[in-house]
Amino acid sequence: MSVPVTPLQDTAATPATVLVQREGSIATVILNRPEKLNATTKPMWRLLEDTVRALDADDTIRCVIFRGAGIKAFGPGNDISEFENHRSSVEKAREYGPIMHGALRAIDQLRHPAVAMIHGICVGGGLGIASLCDIRICGESSRFGVPVSKLGLAMSHDEMAGLMRIAGPDVTLELLLEGRVFGAAEALEKRIVSRVVEDALVEQSAIECAQRIADGAPLVARWHKQFVRRSMDRTPLSAQEYDEAFACFGTEDFQIGYQAFLSKRNPVFGGK
């Protein structure tokens, strides 16, 4: 995409490890450490949370794409070279954990629809990020897995939340116990990805998907995301929750949408 890039700096002296590109109502969040296959670091997790929280608060956003820089990797997870200084003991891990989990929760709580554009390697924490997106599109040569058992690490509740939701407990436990890395076809079979396309078409396919989402009514997209998540909770709906399903009929977008349908023209929604 040929669009302006907003660097969000870790510090004044280091290049941005998270970038945001904006084209119209679509924002693209880029994990930007291509020399390390976009492995995530402690300051990078902080930056990612701040970035996602800012996008969440922006009502002009209609879809967010998450991707890694380059075409070799979406992300391999945490940078293991950091472990000695930041995760080499229970005490250090307790300090590190909430920083990483804060970013993952920000993605999980994002109001806007999220699309993962997956090139190449998507394992460990990288898969944790992608699994929190609503639609996940990868290339035929993409690779997936959670080989943390080979490091003597346990995947925490927040880290496996997305996998549990999209693939279920059986598949999640299979990935964690075996630590196996596998291809795109198996990832599709396990519902880890939504669709698989030719490697050269990953970017185009993800952008087209995001544009279809952005062309729809943004309030409805947010409601649908909220309603689907709520439907997974089997506790009875409150009267307020039940009534919220009718709120769309009071929006300007509803008037625009159904009148456009009757007039056989494409609607242009305003998000009101």
Coordinates of N, CA, C and O in Angstrom, one line a residue, residues 143-248:
R143 N 3.7 -21.2 7.9 CA 3.9 -22.3 8.9 C 3.4 -21.8 10.3 O 3.5 -20.7 10.6
F144 N 2.8 -22.8 11.0 CA 2.2 -22.5 12.2 C 2.6 -23.5 13.3 O 3.0 -24.6 13.0
G145 N 2.4 -23.1 14.6 CA 2.7 -24.0 15.7 C 3.0 -23.2 17.0 O 3.1 -22.0 17.0
V146 N 3.1 -23.9 18.1 CA 3.4 -23.3 19.4 C 4.4 -24.2 20.1 O 4.1 -25.0 21.0
P147 N 5.7 -24.1 19.6 CA 6.7 -25.1 20.1 C 7.3 -24.6 21.5 O 8.5 -24.8 21.7
V148 N 6.5 -24.0 22.4 CA 7.1 -23.5 23.6 C 7.6 -24.6 24.6 O 8.4 -24.4 25.4
S149 N 7.0 -25.8 24.4 CA 7.5 -26.9 25.3 C 8.9 -27.2 25.1 O 9.6 -27.7 26.0
K150 N 9.4 -26.9 23.9 CA 10.9 -27.2 23.6 C 11.8 -26.1 24.4 O 13.0 -26.3 24.4
L151 N 11.2 -25.1 24.9 CA 11.9 -24.1 25.6 C 11.6 -24.2 27.1 O 12.2 -23.5 27.9
G152 N 10.8 -25.2 27.5 CA 10.5 -25.3 28.9 C 9.5 -24.3 29.4 O 9.4 -24.0 30.6
L153 N 8.7 -23.7 28.4 CA 7.8 -22.6 28.8 C 6.3 -23.1 28.7 O 6.0 -24.0 27.9
A154 N 5.5 -22.5 29.5 CA 4.1 -22.7 29.5 C 3.4 -21.5 28.8 O 3.9 -20.4 29.0
M155 N 2.5 -21.8 28.0 CA 1.7 -20.7 27.4 C 0.6 -20.3 28.4 O -0.2 -21.1 28.8
S156 N 0.5 -19.0 28.7 CA -0.4 -18.5 29.7 C -1.8 -18.4 29.2 O -2.1 -18.6 28.0
H157 N -2.7 -18.2 30.1 CA -4.2 -18.1 29.7 C -4.4 -17.0 28.6 O -5.1 -17.3 27.7
D158 N -3.9 -15.8 28.8 CA -4.1 -14.8 27.8 C -3.5 -15.1 26.5 O -4.0 -14.7 25.4
E159 N -2.3 -15.8 26.5 CA -1.7 -16.1 25.2 C -2.4 -17.2 24.4 O -2.4 -17.2 23.2
M160 N -3.1 -18.1 25.1 CA -3.9 -19.1 24.4 C -5.3 -18.8 24.2 O -6.1 -19.6 23.6
A161 N -5.8 -17.6 24.6 CA -7.2 -17.2 24.5 C -7.7 -17.3 23.1 O -8.8 -17.8 22.8
G162 N -7.0 -16.7 22.2 CA -7.4 -16.7 20.8 C -7.5 -18.1 20.2 O -8.5 -18.5 19.5
L163 N -6.5 -18.9 20.4 CA -6.5 -20.3 20.0 C -7.6 -21.1 20.5 O -8.3 -21.9 19.8
M164 N -7.9 -20.9 21.8 CA -9.0 -21.7 22.4 C -10.3 -21.3 21.7 O -11.2 -22.2 21.5
R165 N -10.5 -20.0 21.4 CA -11.7 -19.6 20.8 C -11.9 -20.1 19.3 O -13.0 -20.5 18.9
I166 N -10.8 -20.0 18.5 CA -11.0 -20.4 17.1 C -10.8 -21.9 16.8 O -11.4 -22.4 15.9
A167 N -10.0 -22.6 17.6 CA -9.6 -24.0 17.4 C -10.1 -24.9 18.4 O -10.2 -26.1 18.2
G168 N -10.5 -24.4 19.6 CA -11.0 -25.3 20.7 C -9.9 -25.9 21.5 O -8.7 -25.8 21.2
P169 N -10.3 -26.5 22.7 CA -9.4 -27.0 23.6 C -8.6 -28.2 23.1 O -7.4 -28.3 23.4
D170 N -9.2 -29.0 22.3 CA -8.5 -30.2 21.8 C -7.3 -29.9 20.9 O -6.2 -30.4 21.1
V171 N -7.6 -29.0 19.9 CA -6.5 -28.6 19.0 C -5.4 -27.7 19.8 O -4.2 -27.9 19.6
T172 N -5.9 -26.9 20.7 CA -4.9 -26.1 21.4 C -4.0 -27.0 22.2 O -2.8 -26.7 22.2
L173 N -4.5 -27.9 22.9 CA -3.7 -28.8 23.7 C -2.8 -29.7 22.8 O -1.6 -29.9 23.1
E174 N -3.3 -30.1 21.6 CA -2.4 -30.8 20.7 C -1.2 -30.0 20.3 O -0.1 -30.5 20.3
L175 N -1.4 -28.7 20.0 CA -0.3 -27.8 19.6 C 0.7 -27.7 20.7 O 1.9 -27.7 20.5
L176 N 0.1 -27.5 21.9 CA 1.0 -27.2 23.1 C 1.8 -28.5 23.5 O 3.0 -28.4 23.8
L177 N 1.1 -29.6 23.4 CA 1.8 -30.9 23.9 C 2.8 -31.4 22.9 O 3.9 -31.8 23.2
E178 N 2.5 -31.3 21.6 CA 3.4 -31.8 20.6 C 4.5 -30.8 20.2 O 5.6 -31.2 19.8
G179 N 4.2 -29.5 20.2 CA 5.1 -28.5 19.8 C 5.5 -28.6 18.3 O 6.6 -28.1 17.9
R180 N 4.6 -29.2 17.5 CA 4.9 -29.4 16.1 C 4.6 -28.2 15.3 O 3.7 -27.4 15.6
V181 N 5.4 -27.9 14.3 CA 5.2 -26.8 13.3 C 4.7 -27.4 12.0 O 5.2 -28.4 11.5
F182 N 3.6 -26.9 11.5 CA 2.9 -27.5 10.4 C 2.5 -26.4 9.3 O 2.6 -25.2 9.6
G183 N 2.0 -26.9 8.2 CA 1.7 -26.0 7.1 C 0.3 -25.4 7.1 O -0.6 -25.7 8.0
A184 N 0.0 -24.6 6.0 CA -1.2 -23.9 5.9 C -2.4 -24.8 5.7 O -3.5 -24.5 6.3
A185 N -2.3 -25.8 5.0 CA -3.4 -26.7 4.7 C -3.9 -27.3 6.1 O -5.2 -27.3 6.3
E186 N -3.0 -27.7 6.9 CA -3.5 -28.3 8.2 C -4.0 -27.2 9.1 O -5.0 -27.4 9.9
A187 N -3.4 -26.0 9.0 CA -3.9 -24.8 9.8 C -5.4 -24.5 9.4 O -6.2 -24.2 10.3
L188 N -5.7 -24.6 8.1 CA -7.1 -24.4 7.7 C -8.0 -25.5 8.2 O -9.1 -25.2 8.7
E189 N -7.5 -26.7 8.1 CA -8.3 -27.8 8.6 C -8.6 -27.7 10.1 O -9.7 -28.0 10.6
K190 N -7.7 -27.1 10.9 CA -7.8 -26.9 12.3 C -8.5 -25.6 12.7 O -8.7 -25.3 13.8
R191 N -8.9 -24.9 11.7 CA -9.6 -23.6 11.8 C -8.7 -22.5 12.4 O -9.2 -21.5 12.9
I192 N -7.4 -22.7 12.4 CA -6.5 -21.7 12.8 C -6.4 -20.5 11.9 O -6.2 -19.4 12.3
V193 N -6.6 -20.8 10.6 CA -6.8 -19.7 9.6 C -8.1 -19.8 8.9 O -8.8 -20.8 8.9
S194 N -8.6 -18.7 8.4 CA -9.9 -18.6 7.7 C -9.8 -19.0 6.3 O -10.7 -19.6 5.7
R195 N -8.7 -18.6 5.6 CA -8.5 -19.0 4.2 C -7.0 -19.0 3.9 O -6.3 -18.3 4.5
V196 N -6.7 -19.8 2.9 CA -5.4 -19.9 2.4 C -5.4 -19.5 0.9 O -6.2 -20.0 0.1
V197 N -4.4 -18.7 0.5 CA -4.3 -18.2 -0.9 C -2.9 -18.4 -1.3 O -2.0 -18.7 -0.5
E198 N -2.6 -18.2 -2.6 CA -1.2 -18.2 -3.1 C -0.4 -17.2 -2.4 O -0.9 -16.1 -2.0
D199 N 0.9 -17.5 -2.1 CA 1.7 -16.6 -1.4 C 1.7 -15.1 -2.0 O 1.7 -14.2 -1.2
A200 N 1.7 -15.1 -3.3 CA 1.8 -13.7 -3.9 C 0.5 -12.9 -3.8 O 0.4 -11.7 -4.1
L201 N -0.6 -13.6 -3.3 CA -1.9 -12.9 -3.2 C -2.3 -12.6 -1.8 O -3.4 -12.1 -1.6
V202 N -1.4 -12.9 -0.8 CA -1.8 -12.7 0.6 C -2.2 -11.2 0.9 O -3.2 -10.9 1.4
E203 N -1.3 -10.3 0.5 CA -1.6 -8.9 0.7 C -2.8 -8.4 0.1 O -3.7 -7.8 0.7
Q204 N -3.0 -8.8 -1.2 CA -4.1 -8.3 -2.0 C -5.4 -8.9 -1.3 O -6.4 -8.2 -1.2
S205 N -5.4 -10.2 -1.0 CA -6.6 -10.8 -0.4 C -7.0 -10.2 0.9 O -8.1 -10.0 1.2
A206 N -6.0 -9.9 1.8 CA -6.3 -9.3 3.1 C -6.8 -7.9 2.9 O -7.7 -7.5 3.6
I207 N -6.2 -7.1 2.0 CA -6.7 -5.8 1.8 C -8.1 -5.8 1.2 O -9.0 -5.0 1.6
E208 N -8.4 -6.7 0.3 CA -9.7 -6.8 -0.3 C -10.8 -7.2 0.8 O -11.9 -6.7 0.8
C209 N -10.4 -8.1 1.6 CA -11.2 -8.5 2.7 C -11.5 -7.3 3.6 O -12.7 -7.0 4.0
A210 N -10.5 -6.5 4.0 CA -10.7 -5.4 4.9 C -11.5 -4.3 4.2 O -12.4 -3.7 4.9
Q211 N -11.4 -4.2 2.9 CA -12.2 -3.2 2.2 C -13.7 -3.6 2.2 O -14.6 -2.7 2.3
R212 N -14.0 -4.9 2.0 CA -15.3 -5.3 2.1 C -15.9 -5.0 3.4 O -17.1 -4.6 3.5
I213 N -15.2 -5.2 4.5 CA -15.6 -4.9 5.8 C -15.9 -3.4 5.9 O -16.9 -3.0 6.5
A214 N -14.9 -2.6 5.5 CA -15.0 -1.2 5.6 C -16.2 -0.6 4.8 O -16.7 0.5 5.2
D215 N -16.6 -1.3 3.7 CA -17.7 -0.8 2.9 C -19.1 -1.0 3.6 O -20.1 -0.5 3.2
G216 N -19.1 -1.9 4.6 CA -20.3 -2.2 5.3 C -20.5 -1.1 6.4 O -19.7 -0.2 6.6
A217 N -21.6 -1.2 7.1 CA -22.0 -0.3 8.2 C -21.1 -0.5 9.4 O -21.1 -1.6 10.0
P218 N -20.3 0.4 9.8 CA -19.3 0.2 10.8 C -19.9 -0.1 12.2 O -19.4 -0.9 13.0
L219 N -21.0 0.6 12.5 CA -21.7 0.3 13.8 C -22.1 -1.2 13.8 O -22.0 -1.8 14.9
V220 N -22.7 -1.6 12.7 CA -23.2 -3.0 12.7 C -22.0 -4.0 12.8 O -22.1 -5.0 13.5
A221 N -20.9 -3.7 12.2 CA -19.7 -4.5 12.3 C -19.3 -4.7 13.7 O -19.0 -5.8 14.2
R222 N -19.3 -3.6 14.5 CA -18.9 -3.6 15.9 C -19.9 -4.4 16.7 O -19.6 -5.1 17.6
W223 N -21.2 -4.2 16.4 CA -22.2 -4.9 17.1 C -22.1 -6.4 16.9 O -22.2 -7.2 17.8
H224 N -21.9 -6.8 15.6 CA -21.8 -8.2 15.3 C -20.6 -8.8 16.0 O -20.7 -9.9 16.5
K225 N -19.5 -8.1 16.1 CA -18.3 -8.6 16.8 C -18.6 -8.8 18.3 O -18.3 -9.9 18.9
Q226 N -19.3 -7.8 18.8 CA -19.7 -7.9 20.2 C -20.7 -9.0 20.5 O -20.6 -9.8 21.4
F227 N -21.7 -9.2 19.6 CA -22.7 -10.2 19.8 C -22.2 -11.6 19.6 O -22.6 -12.5 20.4
V228 N -21.3 -11.8 18.7 CA -20.7 -13.1 18.5 C -19.9 -13.5 19.8 O -20.0 -14.7 20.3
R229 N -19.1 -12.6 20.3 CA -18.4 -12.9 21.5 C -19.3 -13.2 22.7 O -19.1 -14.1 23.4
R230 N -20.4 -12.4 22.8 CA -21.3 -12.6 23.9 C -22.0 -13.9 23.8 O -22.4 -14.6 24.8
S231 N -22.3 -14.4 22.5 CA -23.1 -15.6 22.3 C -22.3 -16.8 22.8 O -22.9 -17.9 23.1
M232 N -21.0 -16.7 23.0 CA -20.2 -17.8 23.5 C -20.3 -18.0 25.0 O -19.9 -19.0 25.6
D233 N -20.9 -16.9 25.6 CA -21.2 -17.0 27.1 C -22.6 -17.5 27.2 O -23.5 -16.8 26.7
R234 N -22.8 -18.6 27.8 CA -24.1 -19.2 27.9 C -25.0 -18.7 29.0 O -26.2 -19.1 29.1
T235 N -24.6 -17.7 29.7 CA -25.4 -17.1 30.7 C -26.5 -16.3 30.0 O -26.3 -15.7 28.9
P236 N -27.7 -16.2 30.6 CA -28.8 -15.5 29.9 C -28.5 -14.0 29.7 O -27.8 -13.4 30.4
L237 N -29.0 -13.5 28.5 CA -28.9 -12.1 28.2 C -29.6 -11.2 29.2 O -30.8 -11.6 29.6
S238 N -29.1 -10.1 29.6 CA -29.9 -9.1 30.3 C -30.9 -8.5 29.4 O -30.8 -8.5 28.2
A239 N -31.8 -7.8 30.0 CA -32.8 -7.1 29.2 C -32.1 -6.0 28.3 O -32.5 -5.8 27.2
Q240 N -31.1 -5.4 28.9 CA -30.4 -4.3 28.1 C -29.6 -5.0 26.9 O -29.6 -4.4 25.8
E241 N -29.0 -6.1 27.2 CA -28.3 -6.8 26.1 C -29.3 -7.2 25.0 O -29.0 -7.1 23.8
Y242 N -30.4 -7.8 25.4 CA -31.4 -8.2 24.4 C -31.9 -7.0 23.6 O -32.0 -7.1 22.4
D243 N -32.1 -5.9 24.2 CA -32.7 -4.7 23.6 C -31.6 -4.1 22.6 O -32.0 -3.5 21.6
E244 N -30.4 -4.3 22.9 CA -29.3 -3.7 22.0 C -29.4 -4.2 20.6 O -29.0 -3.5 19.7
A245 N -29.9 -5.4 20.4 CA -30.0 -5.9 19.0 C -30.9 -5.1 18.1 O -30.9 -5.2 16.9
F246 N -31.8 -4.3 18.7 CA -32.7 -3.4 18.0 C -32.2 -2.0 17.7 O -32.8 -1.2 17.0
A247 N -31.0 -1.7 18.3 CA -30.5 -0.3 18.3 C -30.2 0.1 16.8 O -30.3 1.3 16.5
C248 N -29.8 -0.9 16.0 CA -29.4 -0.5 14.6 C -30.5 0.1 13.9 O -30.3 1.0 13.0

